[in-house]
Every structure is written in structure tokens, then in C-alpha cells.
Tab-separated table of C-alpha atoms in Angstrom:
chain	number	residue	atom	x	y	z
A	16	MET	CA	-21.488	9.174	29.709
A	17	ASP	CA	-18.314	8.160	31.561
A	18	GLN	CA	-15.599	6.644	29.415
A	19	PRO	CA	-14.308	3.153	30.231
A	20	ALA	CA	-11.158	3.193	32.357
A	21	TYR	CA	-8.976	1.764	29.582
A	22	VAL	CA	-10.083	4.559	27.207
A	23	ARG	CA	-9.187	7.230	29.782
A	24	ILE	CA	-5.751	5.678	30.285
A	25	ALA	CA	-5.188	5.398	26.528
A	26	ASN	CA	-6.213	9.047	26.092
A	27	ASP	CA	-3.765	10.179	28.775
A	28	LEU	CA	-0.891	8.160	27.291
A	29	ARG	CA	-1.744	9.527	23.846
A	30	VAL	CA	-1.497	13.096	25.143
A	31	ARG	CA	1.829	12.361	26.851
A	32	ILE	CA	3.199	10.992	23.594
A	33	ALA	CA	1.924	14.012	21.622
A	34	LYS	CA	3.515	16.434	24.127
A	35	GLY	CA	6.837	14.604	24.013
A	36	GLU	CA	6.718	13.513	27.636
A	37	LEU	CA	7.019	9.996	26.250
A	38	THR	CA	9.482	10.340	23.374
A	39	ALA	CA	9.841	8.150	20.295
A	40	GLY	CA	11.717	4.987	21.206
A	41	ALA	CA	11.118	5.422	24.948
A	42	ARG	CA	10.184	2.369	26.970
A	43	LEU	CA	6.903	2.612	28.851
A	44	PRO	CA	6.839	1.788	32.557
A	45	ALA	CA	6.047	-1.841	33.284
A	46	ARG	CA	2.377	-2.823	33.290
A	47	HIS	CA	2.223	-3.113	37.071
A	48	GLU	CA	3.805	0.337	37.403
A	49	LEU	CA	1.215	1.861	35.070
A	50	ALA	CA	-1.519	0.042	36.970
A	51	THR	CA	-0.306	1.628	40.212
A	52	GLU	CA	0.046	5.075	38.596
A	53	TYR	CA	-3.497	5.011	37.204
A	54	GLY	CA	-5.084	3.110	40.080
A	55	ALA	CA	-6.357	0.420	37.731
A	56	ALA	CA	-6.082	-3.323	37.278
A	57	GLN	CA	-3.286	-4.579	35.042
A	58	GLY	CA	-5.893	-5.981	32.635
A	59	ILE	CA	-7.290	-2.461	32.150
A	60	VAL	CA	-3.792	-1.143	31.387
A	61	THR	CA	-3.325	-3.959	28.868
A	62	GLU	CA	-6.509	-2.940	27.043
A	63	ALA	CA	-5.314	0.673	26.926
A	64	THR	CA	-1.937	-0.233	25.452
A	65	LYS	CA	-3.560	-2.573	22.938
A	66	MET	CA	-5.628	0.380	21.709
A	67	LEU	CA	-2.467	2.449	21.185
A	68	ILE	CA	-0.734	-0.452	19.423
A	69	ARG	CA	-3.648	-0.641	16.985
A	70	GLU	CA	-3.276	3.103	16.394
A	71	GLY	CA	0.423	2.679	15.650
A	72	LEU	CA	1.590	4.746	18.648
A	73	LEU	CA	3.103	1.879	20.630
A	74	VAL	CA	4.968	-1.265	19.695
A	75	SER	CA	5.374	-4.366	21.831
A	76	ARG	CA	8.729	-6.130	21.868
A	77	PRO	CA	8.451	-9.563	23.497
A	78	GLY	CA	10.773	-9.847	26.462
A	79	ALA	CA	11.675	-6.151	26.351
A	80	GLY	CA	8.440	-4.315	27.006
A	81	MET	CA	6.293	-1.635	25.401
A	82	PHE	CA	7.869	1.239	23.463
A	83	VAL	CA	6.723	4.482	21.879
A	84	ARG	CA	6.896	3.825	18.179
A	85	GLN	CA	9.515	5.656	16.139
A	86	ARG	CA	7.805	7.821	13.533
A	87	PRO	CA	9.160	6.965	10.074
A	88	GLN	CA	10.302	9.662	7.703
A	89	ARG	CA	7.645	10.386	5.125
A	90	ARG	CA	8.417	8.975	1.677
A	91	SER	CA	7.307	10.402	-1.658
A	92	LEU	CA	5.543	8.219	-4.186
A	93	VAL	CA	5.442	10.218	-7.422
A	94	ARG	CA	2.522	9.683	-9.784
A	95	SER	CA	3.357	11.242	-13.163
A	96	TRP	CA	2.318	10.687	-16.775
A	97	PHE	CA	5.861	11.614	-17.840
A	98	ARG	CA	7.251	8.922	-15.542
A	99	GLU	CA	4.835	6.337	-16.920
A	100	ARG	CA	6.011	7.064	-20.470
A	101	GLN	CA	9.688	6.501	-19.646
A	102	ALA	CA	11.276	3.171	-20.506
A	103	GLY	CA	11.931	0.756	-17.677
A	104	SER	CA	10.238	0.298	-14.328
A	105	PRO	CA	8.682	3.491	-12.851
A	106	PHE	CA	9.424	2.177	-9.341
A	107	ALA	CA	13.090	1.486	-10.128
A	108	ALA	CA	13.397	5.010	-11.551
A	109	LEU	CA	11.828	6.491	-8.404
A	110	MET	CA	14.269	4.612	-6.184
A	111	ARG	CA	17.279	5.768	-8.237
A	112	GLU	CA	16.151	9.393	-7.915
A	113	GLN	CA	16.117	8.977	-4.125
A	114	GLY	CA	19.518	7.273	-3.980
A	115	ARG	CA	18.047	3.867	-3.262
A	116	HIS	CA	17.960	0.529	-5.027
A	117	GLY	CA	14.473	-0.732	-5.761
A	118	SER	CA	13.456	-4.361	-6.059
A	119	TRP	CA	10.234	-6.311	-6.184
A	120	GLU	CA	8.832	-9.779	-5.771
A	121	TYR	CA	5.790	-10.944	-7.683
A	122	ASP	CA	3.578	-13.848	-8.601
A	123	SER	CA	1.243	-14.087	-11.587
A	124	ASP	CA	-1.704	-16.371	-12.206
A	125	THR	CA	-4.822	-16.447	-14.331
A	126	MET	CA	-8.239	-16.284	-12.721
A	127	GLN	CA	-11.808	-15.300	-13.344
A	128	ALA	CA	-12.102	-11.609	-12.526
A	129	PRO	CA	-14.088	-10.879	-9.340
A	130	PRO	CA	-17.163	-8.650	-9.819
A	131	GLU	CA	-15.530	-5.369	-8.777
A	132	VAL	CA	-12.561	-5.951	-11.107
A	133	ARG	CA	-14.883	-6.992	-13.953
A	134	GLU	CA	-16.704	-3.708	-13.650
A	135	ARG	CA	-13.490	-1.699	-13.685
A	136	LEU	CA	-12.189	-3.554	-16.747
A	137	GLY	CA	-15.534	-3.392	-18.537
A	138	LEU	CA	-15.672	-7.168	-19.001
A	139	ALA	CA	-18.782	-9.038	-20.070
A	140	GLU	CA	-20.569	-11.534	-17.836
A	141	PRO	CA	-18.421	-14.555	-16.846
A	142	ASP	CA	-18.347	-17.553	-19.176
A	143	GLY	CA	-18.819	-20.402	-16.714
A	144	ASP	CA	-15.587	-20.877	-14.751
A	145	ARG	CA	-13.409	-19.603	-17.595
A	146	HIS	CA	-10.387	-17.540	-16.538
A	147	ASP	CA	-10.390	-14.110	-18.135
A	148	VAL	CA	-7.686	-12.030	-16.432
A	149	MET	CA	-4.022	-12.275	-15.529
A	150	ARG	CA	-3.509	-11.220	-11.923
A	151	THR	CA	-0.065	-10.155	-10.711
A	152	ARG	CA	0.693	-9.395	-7.079
A	153	TYR	CA	3.768	-7.354	-6.183
A	154	VAL	CA	5.741	-6.415	-3.089
A	155	PHE	CA	7.956	-3.396	-3.856
A	156	ALA	CA	10.908	-2.685	-1.547
A	157	SER	CA	14.000	-0.506	-1.211
A	158	ASN	CA	17.398	-1.716	-0.124
A	159	ASP	CA	17.457	0.245	3.145
A	160	GLU	CA	13.832	0.362	4.279
A	161	GLY	CA	12.257	-2.922	3.278
A	162	PRO	CA	8.743	-3.069	1.772
A	163	TRP	CA	7.443	0.249	0.411
A	164	MET	CA	4.187	-0.720	-1.219
A	165	LEU	CA	1.994	-3.532	-2.447
A	166	SER	CA	0.269	-3.738	-5.795
A	167	THR	CA	-2.162	-6.119	-7.452
A	168	SER	CA	-2.858	-5.688	-11.168
A	169	TRP	CA	-5.352	-7.319	-13.492
A	170	GLU	CA	-5.079	-7.446	-17.296
A	171	PRO	CA	-7.731	-8.938	-19.622
A	172	LEU	CA	-6.613	-12.181	-21.242
A	173	SER	CA	-8.640	-11.254	-24.323
A	174	LEU	CA	-5.962	-8.630	-24.931
A	175	THR	CA	-2.743	-10.327	-23.824
A	176	LYS	CA	-3.216	-14.111	-24.059
A	177	GLY	CA	-0.776	-15.667	-26.538
A	178	THR	CA	1.293	-12.478	-26.819
A	179	PRO	CA	4.866	-11.817	-25.568
A	180	ILE	CA	3.463	-9.733	-22.687
A	181	ALA	CA	0.946	-12.262	-21.371
A	182	VAL	CA	2.955	-12.575	-18.120
A	183	PRO	CA	3.835	-9.027	-16.978
A	184	GLU	CA	7.194	-9.977	-15.484
A	185	GLY	CA	8.096	-12.673	-18.005
A	186	GLY	CA	9.903	-12.680	-21.342
A	187	GLN	CA	11.783	-9.916	-23.123
A	188	HIS	CA	9.452	-7.170	-21.878
A	189	ALA	CA	9.715	-8.051	-18.192
A	190	GLY	CA	10.180	-5.115	-15.852
A	191	LEU	CA	8.755	-2.502	-18.214
A	192	GLY	CA	5.855	-0.231	-17.367
A	193	VAL	CA	2.367	-0.895	-18.716
A	194	THR	CA	2.603	1.682	-21.519
A	195	HIS	CA	5.733	0.113	-23.017
A	196	ARG	CA	4.502	-3.447	-22.616
A	197	MET	CA	1.223	-2.655	-24.354
A	198	ALA	CA	3.049	-0.792	-27.133
A	199	ALA	CA	4.941	-4.030	-27.841
A	200	ILE	CA	1.665	-5.601	-29.030
A	201	GLY	CA	0.473	-2.504	-30.854
A	202	VAL	CA	-1.774	-1.099	-28.136
A	203	GLN	CA	-1.210	2.617	-27.517
A	204	VAL	CA	-2.011	3.613	-23.931
A	205	ASP	CA	-3.122	7.247	-24.006
A	206	THR	CA	-4.889	7.902	-20.697
A	207	TRP	CA	-4.744	6.874	-17.072
A	208	ASP	CA	-6.646	7.796	-13.965
A	209	GLU	CA	-6.367	7.103	-10.259
A	210	GLU	CA	-8.721	7.272	-7.319
A	211	VAL	CA	-7.264	7.418	-3.804
A	212	TRP	CA	-8.998	6.409	-0.585
A	213	ALA	CA	-8.020	5.172	2.863
A	214	ARG	CA	-8.901	2.148	4.973
A	215	PRO	CA	-7.384	-0.035	7.733
A	216	ALA	CA	-4.749	-2.497	6.537
A	217	SER	CA	-5.700	-6.151	6.428
A	218	PRO	CA	-3.673	-8.419	8.758
A	219	GLU	CA	-1.706	-9.792	5.774
A	220	GLU	CA	-0.991	-6.287	4.413
A	221	ALA	CA	0.171	-5.108	7.846
A	222	ARG	CA	2.540	-8.066	8.223
A	223	THR	CA	4.009	-7.622	4.745
A	224	LEU	CA	4.484	-3.856	5.065
A	225	GLY	CA	5.802	-4.102	8.628
A	226	ILE	CA	3.164	-1.767	10.076
A	227	GLY	CA	0.922	-2.087	13.102
A	228	ALA	CA	-2.252	-4.125	12.914
A	229	GLY	CA	-5.119	-1.891	11.871
A	230	SER	CA	-2.819	0.900	10.619
A	231	ILE	CA	-4.297	3.100	7.915
A	232	VAL	CA	-3.209	2.538	4.335
A	233	MET	CA	-3.919	4.543	1.215
A	234	VAL	CA	-5.379	2.621	-1.712
A	235	VAL	CA	-4.576	3.959	-5.184
A	236	GLU	CA	-7.035	2.485	-7.707
A	237	ARG	CA	-5.348	2.885	-11.089
A	238	SER	CA	-6.712	2.333	-14.594
A	239	TYR	CA	-4.922	2.518	-17.964
A	240	PHE	CA	-6.855	3.180	-21.181
A	241	ALA	CA	-6.210	2.844	-24.893
A	242	GLY	CA	-9.044	4.964	-26.226
A	243	GLU	CA	-12.163	3.488	-24.612
A	244	LEU	CA	-10.467	0.150	-23.896
A	245	VAL	CA	-9.317	-0.516	-20.323
A	246	VAL	CA	-6.034	-2.406	-20.643
A	247	GLU	CA	-5.127	-2.749	-16.955
A	248	VAL	CA	-6.439	-1.937	-13.499
A	249	ALA	CA	-4.432	-2.099	-10.299
A	250	ASP	CA	-4.707	-1.498	-6.562
A	251	ILE	CA	-1.587	0.061	-5.030
A	252	ILE	CA	-1.338	-0.078	-1.223
A	253	VAL	CA	0.955	2.257	0.766
A	254	PRO	CA	1.164	3.044	4.509
A	255	ALA	CA	-0.559	6.390	5.099
A	256	GLU	CA	1.700	7.331	8.004
A	257	SER	CA	4.957	7.130	6.047
A	258	THR	CA	3.953	7.940	2.463
A	259	LYS	CA	2.853	11.052	0.624
A	260	LEU	CA	1.516	10.839	-2.918
A	261	VAL	CA	2.941	13.442	-5.312
A	262	TYR	CA	1.093	14.112	-8.575
A	263	ASN	CA	2.473	16.097	-11.489
A	264	GLY	CA	2.029	16.430	-15.236
A	265	PRO	CA	2.171	18.821	-18.182
A	266	VAL	CA	-0.047	21.881	-18.581
A	267	GLY	CA	-1.860	22.518	-21.851
A	268	ASP	CA	-1.080	20.573	-25.015
A	269	SER	CA	2.684	20.259	-24.521
């Protein structure tokens, strides 16, 4: 079956970018010039470039034209049990190791856990409209590159309500990792696990992270346990194109 004209044009432009004929940062010929080159209507060329924008290969700058997107340097997001046991914010520590300054914005509110979160936390059936989790949404950034990752965490109010750690970023324990916050109320976190999968970014995620609409993100689904008790679950969102996940930990009983 013949491919639509806009797909053929997009494929050709994609190959030219991959071969370096169109280099990162280069401005594409004007739409009417591409239309003449490919013998197609300008509307067809527009559809082709829209496809490459969605793929993250092109970026449109109003008033300036269409450009081959600069490929960002890949960043390392280290996932380590040793790091989680250190005092202070794991993200701030990661930024210091890379010569950067890390910061984050957040908002916390109570809510009734949605079904998928309930299952992950092992919560019982909802009690009417009663709120049963504290949700905290984060935007993590570095001083020189802007937003690095997004995170949304949920903690059961049955565990934290009325304690000094009820609001993750409030009070004397603000800014600490989960293990240290939970230890402050006598809960010893001893296990964690993560599942990683990929999906297209939502429009809001793409805007916040400064990536192209429809770009692929990696989702890290994290859970912390104290024995059989799940004390926190979180979804961490990072751009797949610019981030590599690095896992490490001890071997044996040491």
C-alpha cells in the first residue's frame, strides 16, 4: 500500500537528520521551498513537519521557522538503596555530585486514593468520601537545565495523620527522604522496589518538562515498605531522550 505523501516526506527528512545532512540547530527551508522540493502542497509539508515535531526531531519557533532539535546530553538519575538511607534529600545529593544545585517546587493535599493507588498501598475499600492519603506533587529542577523530573507521591493518612511528618515538605523533617521521615515516627523502612515503563508524555507533563508534545517519558513506579506495610508509593516521570536510570546496591549481606 502506498504511503501518504506527508509520511514519505517525513521519512525523507528523518533520514536526512539521521545522516547529518540536516544538523542539530539547523533551520529547515521555508515551507514553500520544501513544497517545491518535494512537489507537494504546503499543507502536506505542514503535516510532515508536525509528525517530526511530535517525535521530538523538529522544533517550531514562531516567527523564526522550523529547526532541527538540539539533542540534550543524557543525564544520570541514580537509584540506590545507599542513597536512600543517607540523610537529606536524595535529589539534592545527586545534584551536588554532578556540580549542580538542585531545587524543587511542591504542593500537598489530602484526597481519597484513586483505585490504582489504593491497590498499590494495600488500602481497604473507601469509606464514603473520606480522604485517606496525602498526595504531594513535585517538580525537580537544576540550576542550569531547568526541570529534570516530576514526581507524585501518596502516603496513607492512617500512618502519618497527626504526626510531625504528615506534610512531607512541612515542619522540622521537611526535605528529608522517606526513610528518615518515617524513622522520625518509629517506622523502619527496610525495603523498596521500582517498576519502570514508558509512555507518551501528557500535554501538561510535556509543558512542565520542556519537551515536545507526545515525547516519550519513563515512569518509575516506586514503593517503600516497612515489613509488609506499604508506607509510600510514588510515580517519578523523566524524559526518556535525556535521562538514563542507574541502579546500584550492595552484594550479599553487607
